[in-house]
Each structure stands twice: as structure tokens, then as C-alpha cells.
Tab-separated table of N, CA, C and O in Angstrom:
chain	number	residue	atom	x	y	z
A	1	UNK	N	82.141	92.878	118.370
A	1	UNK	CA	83.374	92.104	118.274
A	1	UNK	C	84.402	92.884	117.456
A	1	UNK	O	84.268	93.239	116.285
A	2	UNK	N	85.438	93.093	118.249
A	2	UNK	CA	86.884	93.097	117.191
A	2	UNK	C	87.043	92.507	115.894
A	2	UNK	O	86.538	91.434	115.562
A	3	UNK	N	87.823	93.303	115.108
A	3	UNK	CA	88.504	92.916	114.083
A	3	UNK	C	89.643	91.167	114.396
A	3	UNK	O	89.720	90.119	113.754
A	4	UNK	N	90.233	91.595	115.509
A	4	UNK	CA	91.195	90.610	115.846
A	4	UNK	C	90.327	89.413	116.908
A	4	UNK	O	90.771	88.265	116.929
A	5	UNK	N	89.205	89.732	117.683
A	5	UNK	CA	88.521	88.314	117.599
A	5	UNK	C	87.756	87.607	116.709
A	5	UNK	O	87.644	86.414	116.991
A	6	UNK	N	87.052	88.081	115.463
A	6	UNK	CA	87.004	87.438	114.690
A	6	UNK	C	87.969	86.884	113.951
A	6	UNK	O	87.788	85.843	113.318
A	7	UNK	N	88.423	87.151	113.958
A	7	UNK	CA	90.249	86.406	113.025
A	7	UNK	C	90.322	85.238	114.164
A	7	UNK	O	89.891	84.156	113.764
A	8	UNK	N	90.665	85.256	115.155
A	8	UNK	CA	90.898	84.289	116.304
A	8	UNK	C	90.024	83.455	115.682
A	8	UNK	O	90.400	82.529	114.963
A	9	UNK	N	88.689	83.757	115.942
A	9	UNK	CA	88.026	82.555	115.802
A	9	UNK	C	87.761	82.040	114.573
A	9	UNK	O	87.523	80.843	114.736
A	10	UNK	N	87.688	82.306	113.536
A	10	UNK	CA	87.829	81.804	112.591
A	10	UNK	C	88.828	80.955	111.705
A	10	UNK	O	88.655	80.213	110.738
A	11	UNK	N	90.048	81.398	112.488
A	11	UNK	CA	91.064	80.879	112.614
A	11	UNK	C	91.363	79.445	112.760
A	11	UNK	O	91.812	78.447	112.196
A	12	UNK	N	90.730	80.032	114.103
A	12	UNK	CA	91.526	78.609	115.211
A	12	UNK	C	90.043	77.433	114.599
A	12	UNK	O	90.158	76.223	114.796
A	13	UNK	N	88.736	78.009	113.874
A	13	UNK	CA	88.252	76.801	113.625
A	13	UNK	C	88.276	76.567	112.389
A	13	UNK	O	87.477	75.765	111.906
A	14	UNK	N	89.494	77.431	111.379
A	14	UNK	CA	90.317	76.586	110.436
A	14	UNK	C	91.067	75.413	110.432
A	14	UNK	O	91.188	74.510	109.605
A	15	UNK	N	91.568	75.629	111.589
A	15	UNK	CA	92.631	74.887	112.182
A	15	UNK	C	92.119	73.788	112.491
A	15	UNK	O	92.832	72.791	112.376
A	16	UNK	N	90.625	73.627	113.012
A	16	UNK	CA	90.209	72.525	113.645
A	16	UNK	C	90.572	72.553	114.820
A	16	UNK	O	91.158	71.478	114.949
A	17	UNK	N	90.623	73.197	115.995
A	17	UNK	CA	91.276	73.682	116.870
A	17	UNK	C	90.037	73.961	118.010
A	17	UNK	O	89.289	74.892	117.715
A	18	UNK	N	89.742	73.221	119.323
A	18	UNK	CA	89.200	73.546	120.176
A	18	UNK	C	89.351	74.701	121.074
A	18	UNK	O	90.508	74.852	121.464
A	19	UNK	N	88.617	75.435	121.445
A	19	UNK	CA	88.954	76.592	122.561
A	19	UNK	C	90.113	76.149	123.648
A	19	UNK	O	90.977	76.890	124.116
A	20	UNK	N	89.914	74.786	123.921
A	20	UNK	CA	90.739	73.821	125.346
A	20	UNK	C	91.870	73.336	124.559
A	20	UNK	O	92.761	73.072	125.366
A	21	UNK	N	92.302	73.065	123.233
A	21	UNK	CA	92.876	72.395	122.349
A	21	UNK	C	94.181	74.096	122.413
A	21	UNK	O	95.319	74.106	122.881
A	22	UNK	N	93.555	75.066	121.881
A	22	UNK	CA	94.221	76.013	121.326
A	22	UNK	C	95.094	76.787	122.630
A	22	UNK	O	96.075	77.525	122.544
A	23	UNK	N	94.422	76.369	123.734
A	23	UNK	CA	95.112	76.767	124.943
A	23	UNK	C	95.840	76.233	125.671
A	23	UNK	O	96.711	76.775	126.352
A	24	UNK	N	95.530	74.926	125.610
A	24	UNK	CA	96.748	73.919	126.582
A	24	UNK	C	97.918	74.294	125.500
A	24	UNK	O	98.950	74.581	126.106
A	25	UNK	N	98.068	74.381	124.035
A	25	UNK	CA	99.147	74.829	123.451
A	25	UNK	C	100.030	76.512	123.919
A	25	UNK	O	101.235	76.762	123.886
A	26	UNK	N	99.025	77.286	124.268
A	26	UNK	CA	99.544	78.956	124.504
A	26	UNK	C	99.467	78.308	126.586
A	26	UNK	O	99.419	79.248	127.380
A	27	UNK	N	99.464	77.217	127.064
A	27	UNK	CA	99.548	76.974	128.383
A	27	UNK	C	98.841	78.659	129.369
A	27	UNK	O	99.350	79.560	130.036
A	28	UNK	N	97.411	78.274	128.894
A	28	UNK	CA	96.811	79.329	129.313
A	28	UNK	C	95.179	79.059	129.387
A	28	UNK	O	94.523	78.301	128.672
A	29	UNK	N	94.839	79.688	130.188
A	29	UNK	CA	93.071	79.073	130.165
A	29	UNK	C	92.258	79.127	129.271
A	29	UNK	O	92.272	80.063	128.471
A	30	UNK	N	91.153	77.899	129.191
A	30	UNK	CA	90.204	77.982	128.171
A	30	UNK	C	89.263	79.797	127.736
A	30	UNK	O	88.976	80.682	126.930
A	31	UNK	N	89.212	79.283	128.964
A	31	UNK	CA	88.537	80.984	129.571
A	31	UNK	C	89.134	82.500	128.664
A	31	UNK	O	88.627	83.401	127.996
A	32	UNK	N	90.296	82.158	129.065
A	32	UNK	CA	91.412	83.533	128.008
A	32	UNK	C	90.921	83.424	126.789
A	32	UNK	O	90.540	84.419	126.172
A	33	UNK	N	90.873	82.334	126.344
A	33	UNK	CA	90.733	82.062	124.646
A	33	UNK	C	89.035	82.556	124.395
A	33	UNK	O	88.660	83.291	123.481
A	34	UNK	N	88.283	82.034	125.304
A	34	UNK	CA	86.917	82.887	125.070
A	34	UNK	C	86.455	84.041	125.100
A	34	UNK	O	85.635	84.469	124.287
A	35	UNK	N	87.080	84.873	126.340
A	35	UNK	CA	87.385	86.661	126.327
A	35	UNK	C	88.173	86.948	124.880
A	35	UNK	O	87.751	87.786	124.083
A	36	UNK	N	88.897	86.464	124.735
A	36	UNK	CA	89.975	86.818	123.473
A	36	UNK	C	88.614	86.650	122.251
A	36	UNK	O	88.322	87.652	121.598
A	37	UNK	N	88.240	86.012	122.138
A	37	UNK	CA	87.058	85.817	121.361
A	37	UNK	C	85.814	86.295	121.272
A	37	UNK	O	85.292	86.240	120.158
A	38	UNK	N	85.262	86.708	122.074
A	38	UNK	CA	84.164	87.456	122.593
A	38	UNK	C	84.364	89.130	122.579
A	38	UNK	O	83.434	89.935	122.621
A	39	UNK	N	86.065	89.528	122.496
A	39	UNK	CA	86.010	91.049	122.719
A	39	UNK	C	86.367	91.228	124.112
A	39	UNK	O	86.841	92.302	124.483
A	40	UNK	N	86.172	90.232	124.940
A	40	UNK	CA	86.211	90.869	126.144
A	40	UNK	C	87.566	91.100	127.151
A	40	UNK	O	87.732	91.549	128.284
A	41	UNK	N	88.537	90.469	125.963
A	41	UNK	CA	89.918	91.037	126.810
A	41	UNK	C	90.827	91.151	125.627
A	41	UNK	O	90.324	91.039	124.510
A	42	UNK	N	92.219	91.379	125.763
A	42	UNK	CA	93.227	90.912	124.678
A	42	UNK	C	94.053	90.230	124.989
A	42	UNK	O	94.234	89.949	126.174
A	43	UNK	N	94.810	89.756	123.994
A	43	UNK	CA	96.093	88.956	125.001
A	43	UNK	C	97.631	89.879	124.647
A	43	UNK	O	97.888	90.539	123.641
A	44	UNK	N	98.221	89.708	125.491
A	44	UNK	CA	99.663	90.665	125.758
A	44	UNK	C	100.129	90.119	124.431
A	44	UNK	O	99.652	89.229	123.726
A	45	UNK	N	101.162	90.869	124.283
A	45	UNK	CA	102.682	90.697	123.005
A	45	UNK	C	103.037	89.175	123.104
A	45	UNK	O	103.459	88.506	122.162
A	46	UNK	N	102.896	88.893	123.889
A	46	UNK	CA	103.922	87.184	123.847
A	46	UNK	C	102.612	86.442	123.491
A	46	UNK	O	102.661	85.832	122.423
A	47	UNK	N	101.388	86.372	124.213
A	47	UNK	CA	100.134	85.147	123.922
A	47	UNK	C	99.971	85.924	122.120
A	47	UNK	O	99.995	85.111	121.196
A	48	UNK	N	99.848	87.134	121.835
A	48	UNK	CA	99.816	87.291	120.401
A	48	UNK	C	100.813	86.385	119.335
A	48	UNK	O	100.330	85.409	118.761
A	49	UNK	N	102.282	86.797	119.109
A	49	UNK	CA	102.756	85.906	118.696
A	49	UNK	C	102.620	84.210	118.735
A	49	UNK	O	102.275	83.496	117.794
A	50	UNK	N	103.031	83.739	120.241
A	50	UNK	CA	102.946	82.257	119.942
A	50	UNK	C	101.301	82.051	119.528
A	50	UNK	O	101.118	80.856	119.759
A	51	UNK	N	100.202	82.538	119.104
A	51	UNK	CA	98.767	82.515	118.516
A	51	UNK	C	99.275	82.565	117.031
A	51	UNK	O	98.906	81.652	116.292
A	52	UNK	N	99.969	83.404	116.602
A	52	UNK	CA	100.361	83.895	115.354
A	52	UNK	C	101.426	82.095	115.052
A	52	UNK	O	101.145	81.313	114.144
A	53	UNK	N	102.391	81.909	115.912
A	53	UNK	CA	103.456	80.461	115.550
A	53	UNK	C	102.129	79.293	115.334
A	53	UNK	O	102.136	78.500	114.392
A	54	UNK	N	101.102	79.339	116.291
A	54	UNK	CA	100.303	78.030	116.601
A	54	UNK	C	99.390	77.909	115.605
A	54	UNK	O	99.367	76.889	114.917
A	55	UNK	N	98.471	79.003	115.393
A	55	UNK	CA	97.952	79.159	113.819
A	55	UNK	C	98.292	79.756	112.497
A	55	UNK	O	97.630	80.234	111.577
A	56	UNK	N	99.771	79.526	112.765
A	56	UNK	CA	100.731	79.467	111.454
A	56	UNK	C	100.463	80.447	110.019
A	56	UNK	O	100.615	80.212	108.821
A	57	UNK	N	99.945	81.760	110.859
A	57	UNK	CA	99.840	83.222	110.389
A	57	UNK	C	101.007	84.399	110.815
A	57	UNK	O	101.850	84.620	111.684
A	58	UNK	N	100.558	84.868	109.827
A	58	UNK	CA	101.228	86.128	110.147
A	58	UNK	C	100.453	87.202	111.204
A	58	UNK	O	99.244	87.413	111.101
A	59	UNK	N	101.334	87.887	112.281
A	59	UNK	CA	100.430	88.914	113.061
A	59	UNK	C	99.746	89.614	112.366
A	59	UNK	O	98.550	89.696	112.645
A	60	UNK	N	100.399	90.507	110.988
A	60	UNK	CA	99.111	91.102	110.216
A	60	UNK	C	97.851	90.217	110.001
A	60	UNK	O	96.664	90.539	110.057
A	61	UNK	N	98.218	89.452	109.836
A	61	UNK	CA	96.897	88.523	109.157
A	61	UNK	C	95.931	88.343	110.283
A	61	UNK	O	94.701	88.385	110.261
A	62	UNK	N	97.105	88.044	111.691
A	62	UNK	CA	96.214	87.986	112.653
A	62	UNK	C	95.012	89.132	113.167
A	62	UNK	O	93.810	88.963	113.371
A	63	UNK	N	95.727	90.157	113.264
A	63	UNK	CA	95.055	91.456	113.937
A	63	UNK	C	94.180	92.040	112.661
A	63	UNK	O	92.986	92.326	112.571
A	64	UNK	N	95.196	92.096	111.776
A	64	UNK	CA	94.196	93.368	111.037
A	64	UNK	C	93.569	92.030	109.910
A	64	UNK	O	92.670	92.587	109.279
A	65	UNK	N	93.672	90.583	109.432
A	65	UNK	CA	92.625	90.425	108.378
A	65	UNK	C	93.435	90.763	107.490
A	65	UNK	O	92.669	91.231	106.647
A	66	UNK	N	94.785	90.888	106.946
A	66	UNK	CA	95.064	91.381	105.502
A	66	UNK	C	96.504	90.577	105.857
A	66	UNK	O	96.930	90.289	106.976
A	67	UNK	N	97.056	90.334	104.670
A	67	UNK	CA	98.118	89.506	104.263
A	67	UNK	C	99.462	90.805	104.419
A	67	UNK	O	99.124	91.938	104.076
A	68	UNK	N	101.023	90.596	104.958
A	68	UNK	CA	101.645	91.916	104.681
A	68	UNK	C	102.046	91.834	103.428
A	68	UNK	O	102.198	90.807	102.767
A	69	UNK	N	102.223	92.981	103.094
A	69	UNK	CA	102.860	93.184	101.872
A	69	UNK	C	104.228	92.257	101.702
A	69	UNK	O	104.888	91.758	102.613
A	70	UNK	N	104.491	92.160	100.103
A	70	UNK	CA	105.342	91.971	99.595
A	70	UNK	C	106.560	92.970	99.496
A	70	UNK	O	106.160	94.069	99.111
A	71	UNK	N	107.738	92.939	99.692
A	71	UNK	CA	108.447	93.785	98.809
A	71	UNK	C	109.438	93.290	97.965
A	71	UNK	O	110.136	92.387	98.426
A	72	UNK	N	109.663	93.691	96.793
A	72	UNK	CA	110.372	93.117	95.879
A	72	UNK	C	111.177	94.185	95.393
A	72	UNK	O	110.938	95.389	95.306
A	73	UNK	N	112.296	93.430	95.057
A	73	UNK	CA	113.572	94.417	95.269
A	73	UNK	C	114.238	94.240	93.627
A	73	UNK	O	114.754	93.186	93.256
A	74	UNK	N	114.156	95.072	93.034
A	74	UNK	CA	114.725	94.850	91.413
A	74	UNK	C	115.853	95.695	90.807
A	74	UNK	O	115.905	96.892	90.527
A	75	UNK	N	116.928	94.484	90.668
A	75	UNK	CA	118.370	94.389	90.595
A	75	UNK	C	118.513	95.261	89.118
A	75	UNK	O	118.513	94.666	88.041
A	76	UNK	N	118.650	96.934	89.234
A	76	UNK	CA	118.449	97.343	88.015
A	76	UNK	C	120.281	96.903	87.369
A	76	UNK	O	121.368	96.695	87.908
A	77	UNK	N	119.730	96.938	85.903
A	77	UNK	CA	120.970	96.461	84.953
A	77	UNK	C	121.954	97.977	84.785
A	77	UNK	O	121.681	99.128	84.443
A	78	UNK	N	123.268	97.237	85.247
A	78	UNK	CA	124.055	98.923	85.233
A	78	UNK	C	124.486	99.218	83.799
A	78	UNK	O	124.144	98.287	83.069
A	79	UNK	N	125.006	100.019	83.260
A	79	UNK	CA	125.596	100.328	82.097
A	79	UNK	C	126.821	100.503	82.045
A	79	UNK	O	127.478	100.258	83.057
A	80	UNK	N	127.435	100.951	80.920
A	80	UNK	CA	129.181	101.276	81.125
A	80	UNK	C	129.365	102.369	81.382
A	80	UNK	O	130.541	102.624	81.640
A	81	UNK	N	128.338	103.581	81.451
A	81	UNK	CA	128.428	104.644	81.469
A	81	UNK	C	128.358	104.595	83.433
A	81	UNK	O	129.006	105.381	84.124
A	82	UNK	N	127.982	104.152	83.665
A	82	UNK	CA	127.122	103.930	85.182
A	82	UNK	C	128.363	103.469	86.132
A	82	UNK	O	128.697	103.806	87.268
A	83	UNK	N	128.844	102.658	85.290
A	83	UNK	CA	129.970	102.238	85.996
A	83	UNK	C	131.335	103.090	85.889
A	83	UNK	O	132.275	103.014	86.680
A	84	UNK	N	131.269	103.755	84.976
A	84	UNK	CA	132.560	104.908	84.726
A	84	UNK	C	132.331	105.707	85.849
A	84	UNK	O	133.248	105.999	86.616
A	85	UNK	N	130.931	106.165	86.041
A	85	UNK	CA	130.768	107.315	86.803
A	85	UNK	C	131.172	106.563	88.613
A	85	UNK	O	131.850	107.116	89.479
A	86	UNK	N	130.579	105.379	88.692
A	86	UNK	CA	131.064	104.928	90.057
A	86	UNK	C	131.946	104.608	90.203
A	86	UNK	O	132.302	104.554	91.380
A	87	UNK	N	132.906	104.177	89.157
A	87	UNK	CA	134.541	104.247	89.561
A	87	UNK	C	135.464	104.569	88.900
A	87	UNK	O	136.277	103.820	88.357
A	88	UNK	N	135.417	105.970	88.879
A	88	UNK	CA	136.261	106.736	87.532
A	88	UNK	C	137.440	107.022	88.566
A	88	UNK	O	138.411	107.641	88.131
A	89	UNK	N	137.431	106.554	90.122
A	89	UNK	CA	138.468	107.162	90.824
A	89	UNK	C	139.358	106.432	90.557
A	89	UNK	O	140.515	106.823	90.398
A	90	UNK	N	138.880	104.910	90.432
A	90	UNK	CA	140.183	104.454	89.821
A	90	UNK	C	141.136	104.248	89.353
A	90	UNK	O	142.020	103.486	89.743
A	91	UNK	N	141.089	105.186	88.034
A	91	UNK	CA	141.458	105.704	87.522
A	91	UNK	C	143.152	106.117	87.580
A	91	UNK	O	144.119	105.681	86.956
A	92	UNK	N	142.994	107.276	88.746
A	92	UNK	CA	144.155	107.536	89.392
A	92	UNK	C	145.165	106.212	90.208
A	92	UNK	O	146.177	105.666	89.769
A	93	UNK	N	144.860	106.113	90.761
A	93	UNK	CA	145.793	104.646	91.288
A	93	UNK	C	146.248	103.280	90.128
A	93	UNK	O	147.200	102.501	90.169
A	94	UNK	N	145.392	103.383	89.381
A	94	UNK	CA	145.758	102.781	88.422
A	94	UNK	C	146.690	103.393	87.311
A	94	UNK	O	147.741	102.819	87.026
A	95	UNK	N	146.315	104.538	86.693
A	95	UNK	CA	147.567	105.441	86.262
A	95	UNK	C	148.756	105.394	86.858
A	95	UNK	O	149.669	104.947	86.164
A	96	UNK	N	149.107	105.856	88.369
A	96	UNK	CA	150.090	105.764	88.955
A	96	UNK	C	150.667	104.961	88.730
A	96	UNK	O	151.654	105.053	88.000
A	97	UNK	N	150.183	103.618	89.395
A	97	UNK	CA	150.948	102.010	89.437
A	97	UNK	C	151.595	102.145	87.759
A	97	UNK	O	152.748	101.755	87.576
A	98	UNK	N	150.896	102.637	86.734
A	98	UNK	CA	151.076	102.291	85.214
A	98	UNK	C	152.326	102.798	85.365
A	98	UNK	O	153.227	102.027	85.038
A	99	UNK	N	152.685	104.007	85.814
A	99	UNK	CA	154.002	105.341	85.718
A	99	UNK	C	155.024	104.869	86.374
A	99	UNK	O	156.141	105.188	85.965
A	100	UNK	N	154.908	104.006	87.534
A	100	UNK	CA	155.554	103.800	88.074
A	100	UNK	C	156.168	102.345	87.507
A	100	UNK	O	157.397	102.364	87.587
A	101	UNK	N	155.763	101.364	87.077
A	101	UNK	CA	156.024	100.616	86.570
A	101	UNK	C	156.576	100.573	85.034
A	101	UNK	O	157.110	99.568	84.564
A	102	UNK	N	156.457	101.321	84.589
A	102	UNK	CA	157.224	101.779	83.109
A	102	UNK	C	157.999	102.503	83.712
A	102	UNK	O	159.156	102.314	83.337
A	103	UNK	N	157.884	103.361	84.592
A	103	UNK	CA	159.541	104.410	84.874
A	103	UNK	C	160.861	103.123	85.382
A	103	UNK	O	162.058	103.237	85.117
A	104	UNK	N	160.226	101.959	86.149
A	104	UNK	CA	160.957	101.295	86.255
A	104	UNK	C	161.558	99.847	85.758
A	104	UNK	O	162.312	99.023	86.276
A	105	UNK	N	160.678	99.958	84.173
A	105	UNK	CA	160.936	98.952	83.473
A	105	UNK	C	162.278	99.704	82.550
A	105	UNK	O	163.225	99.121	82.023
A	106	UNK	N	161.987	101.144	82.571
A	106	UNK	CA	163.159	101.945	81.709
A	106	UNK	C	164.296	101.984	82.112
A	106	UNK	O	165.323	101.996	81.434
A	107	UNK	N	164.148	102.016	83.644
A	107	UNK	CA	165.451	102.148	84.316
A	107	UNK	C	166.439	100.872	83.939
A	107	UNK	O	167.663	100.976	83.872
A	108	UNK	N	165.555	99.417	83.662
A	108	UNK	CA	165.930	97.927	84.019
A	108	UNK	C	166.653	98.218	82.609
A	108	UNK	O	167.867	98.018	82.547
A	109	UNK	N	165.933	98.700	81.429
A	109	UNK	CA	166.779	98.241	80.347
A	109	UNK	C	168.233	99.744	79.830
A	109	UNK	O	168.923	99.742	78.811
A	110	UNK	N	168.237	100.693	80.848
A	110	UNK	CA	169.134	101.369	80.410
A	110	UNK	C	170.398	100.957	80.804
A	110	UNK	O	171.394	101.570	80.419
């Protein structure tokens, strides 16, 4: 036996789930579900998933027996230095606007 028919079946009799029960749901023969179980066939990309929706696993979990990984994503804390360096271009456009706006506050009061 497969890795992925034992998962099936152990599965589906987590579930409480008849061979005839688990198939009128995937609208497919009892029969399929016993090859699928036995080793003696597989089921295509689509009977995999809705197996994976109906016994409310993940395909890893289904096929291979292992949970997928996690990934966790960690929001590092920036600094002031960190942030100078990512927007020191600023800098310039902001200078400008400064020059330009005092050259023409000088003009207003001469």
C-alpha cells in the first residue's frame, strides 16, 4: 500500500465516512474509493482535491502524511539610520521646494 492510500483510509474512517458515503459525495463509484485504497489505482487532480475539501485536509496531509509548513513573516523594526538610507533622495525635492519658496517669500517682501 501507498503512502496516500493509507491516509485515504484512515482518514475517511476519521471522518466516520463509508466507502459508499465518501463517494456519492466525490459523485463517483464505491469501487474507485476501494482501488484508491487498496493501491490499485489513483485518482486524477480534481477527485484529489475535492477528497482533500470533503475530508477537510490539506493535499500535503493528504498524499504525503505531514502537515505543510508554516511560514511566518517578521516585520523587522527599521531604524533612523535605515530610513535615511531609503529615503535620503528626498532630500533633493524637498530642498528645492525649500529654495524656491524662500526665493519667493523675498521677492513678496521687497
Amino acid at each position: 500500500m501507498s503512502q496516500f492510500s493509507t491516509q485515504l483510509k484512515t482518514m475517511r474512517l476519521a471522518k466516520n465516512l463509508s466507502q459508499d458515503a465518501l463517494a456519492e459525495q466525490l459523485f463517483i463509484s464505491r469501487q474507485s474509493i476501494s482501488k484508491w485504497e487498496n493501491g490499485d489505482a489513483t485518482p486524477d487532480l480534481e477527485n484529489l482535491v475535492k477528497l482533500a475539501e470533503v475530508l477537510e485536509v490539506s493535499l500535503d496531509k493528504l498524499l504525503l502524511g505531514k502537515e505543510p509548513e508554516k511560514v511566518v513573516f517578521v516585520k523587522a523594526d527599521r531604524t533612523d539610520w535605515q530610513l535615511l538610507v531609503d529615503y535620503w533622495w528626498l532630500l533633493f525635492p524637498l530642498g528645492g521646494f525649500l529654495l524656491w519658496f524662500l526665493e519667493n517669500l523675498v521677492t513678496i517682501f521687497n
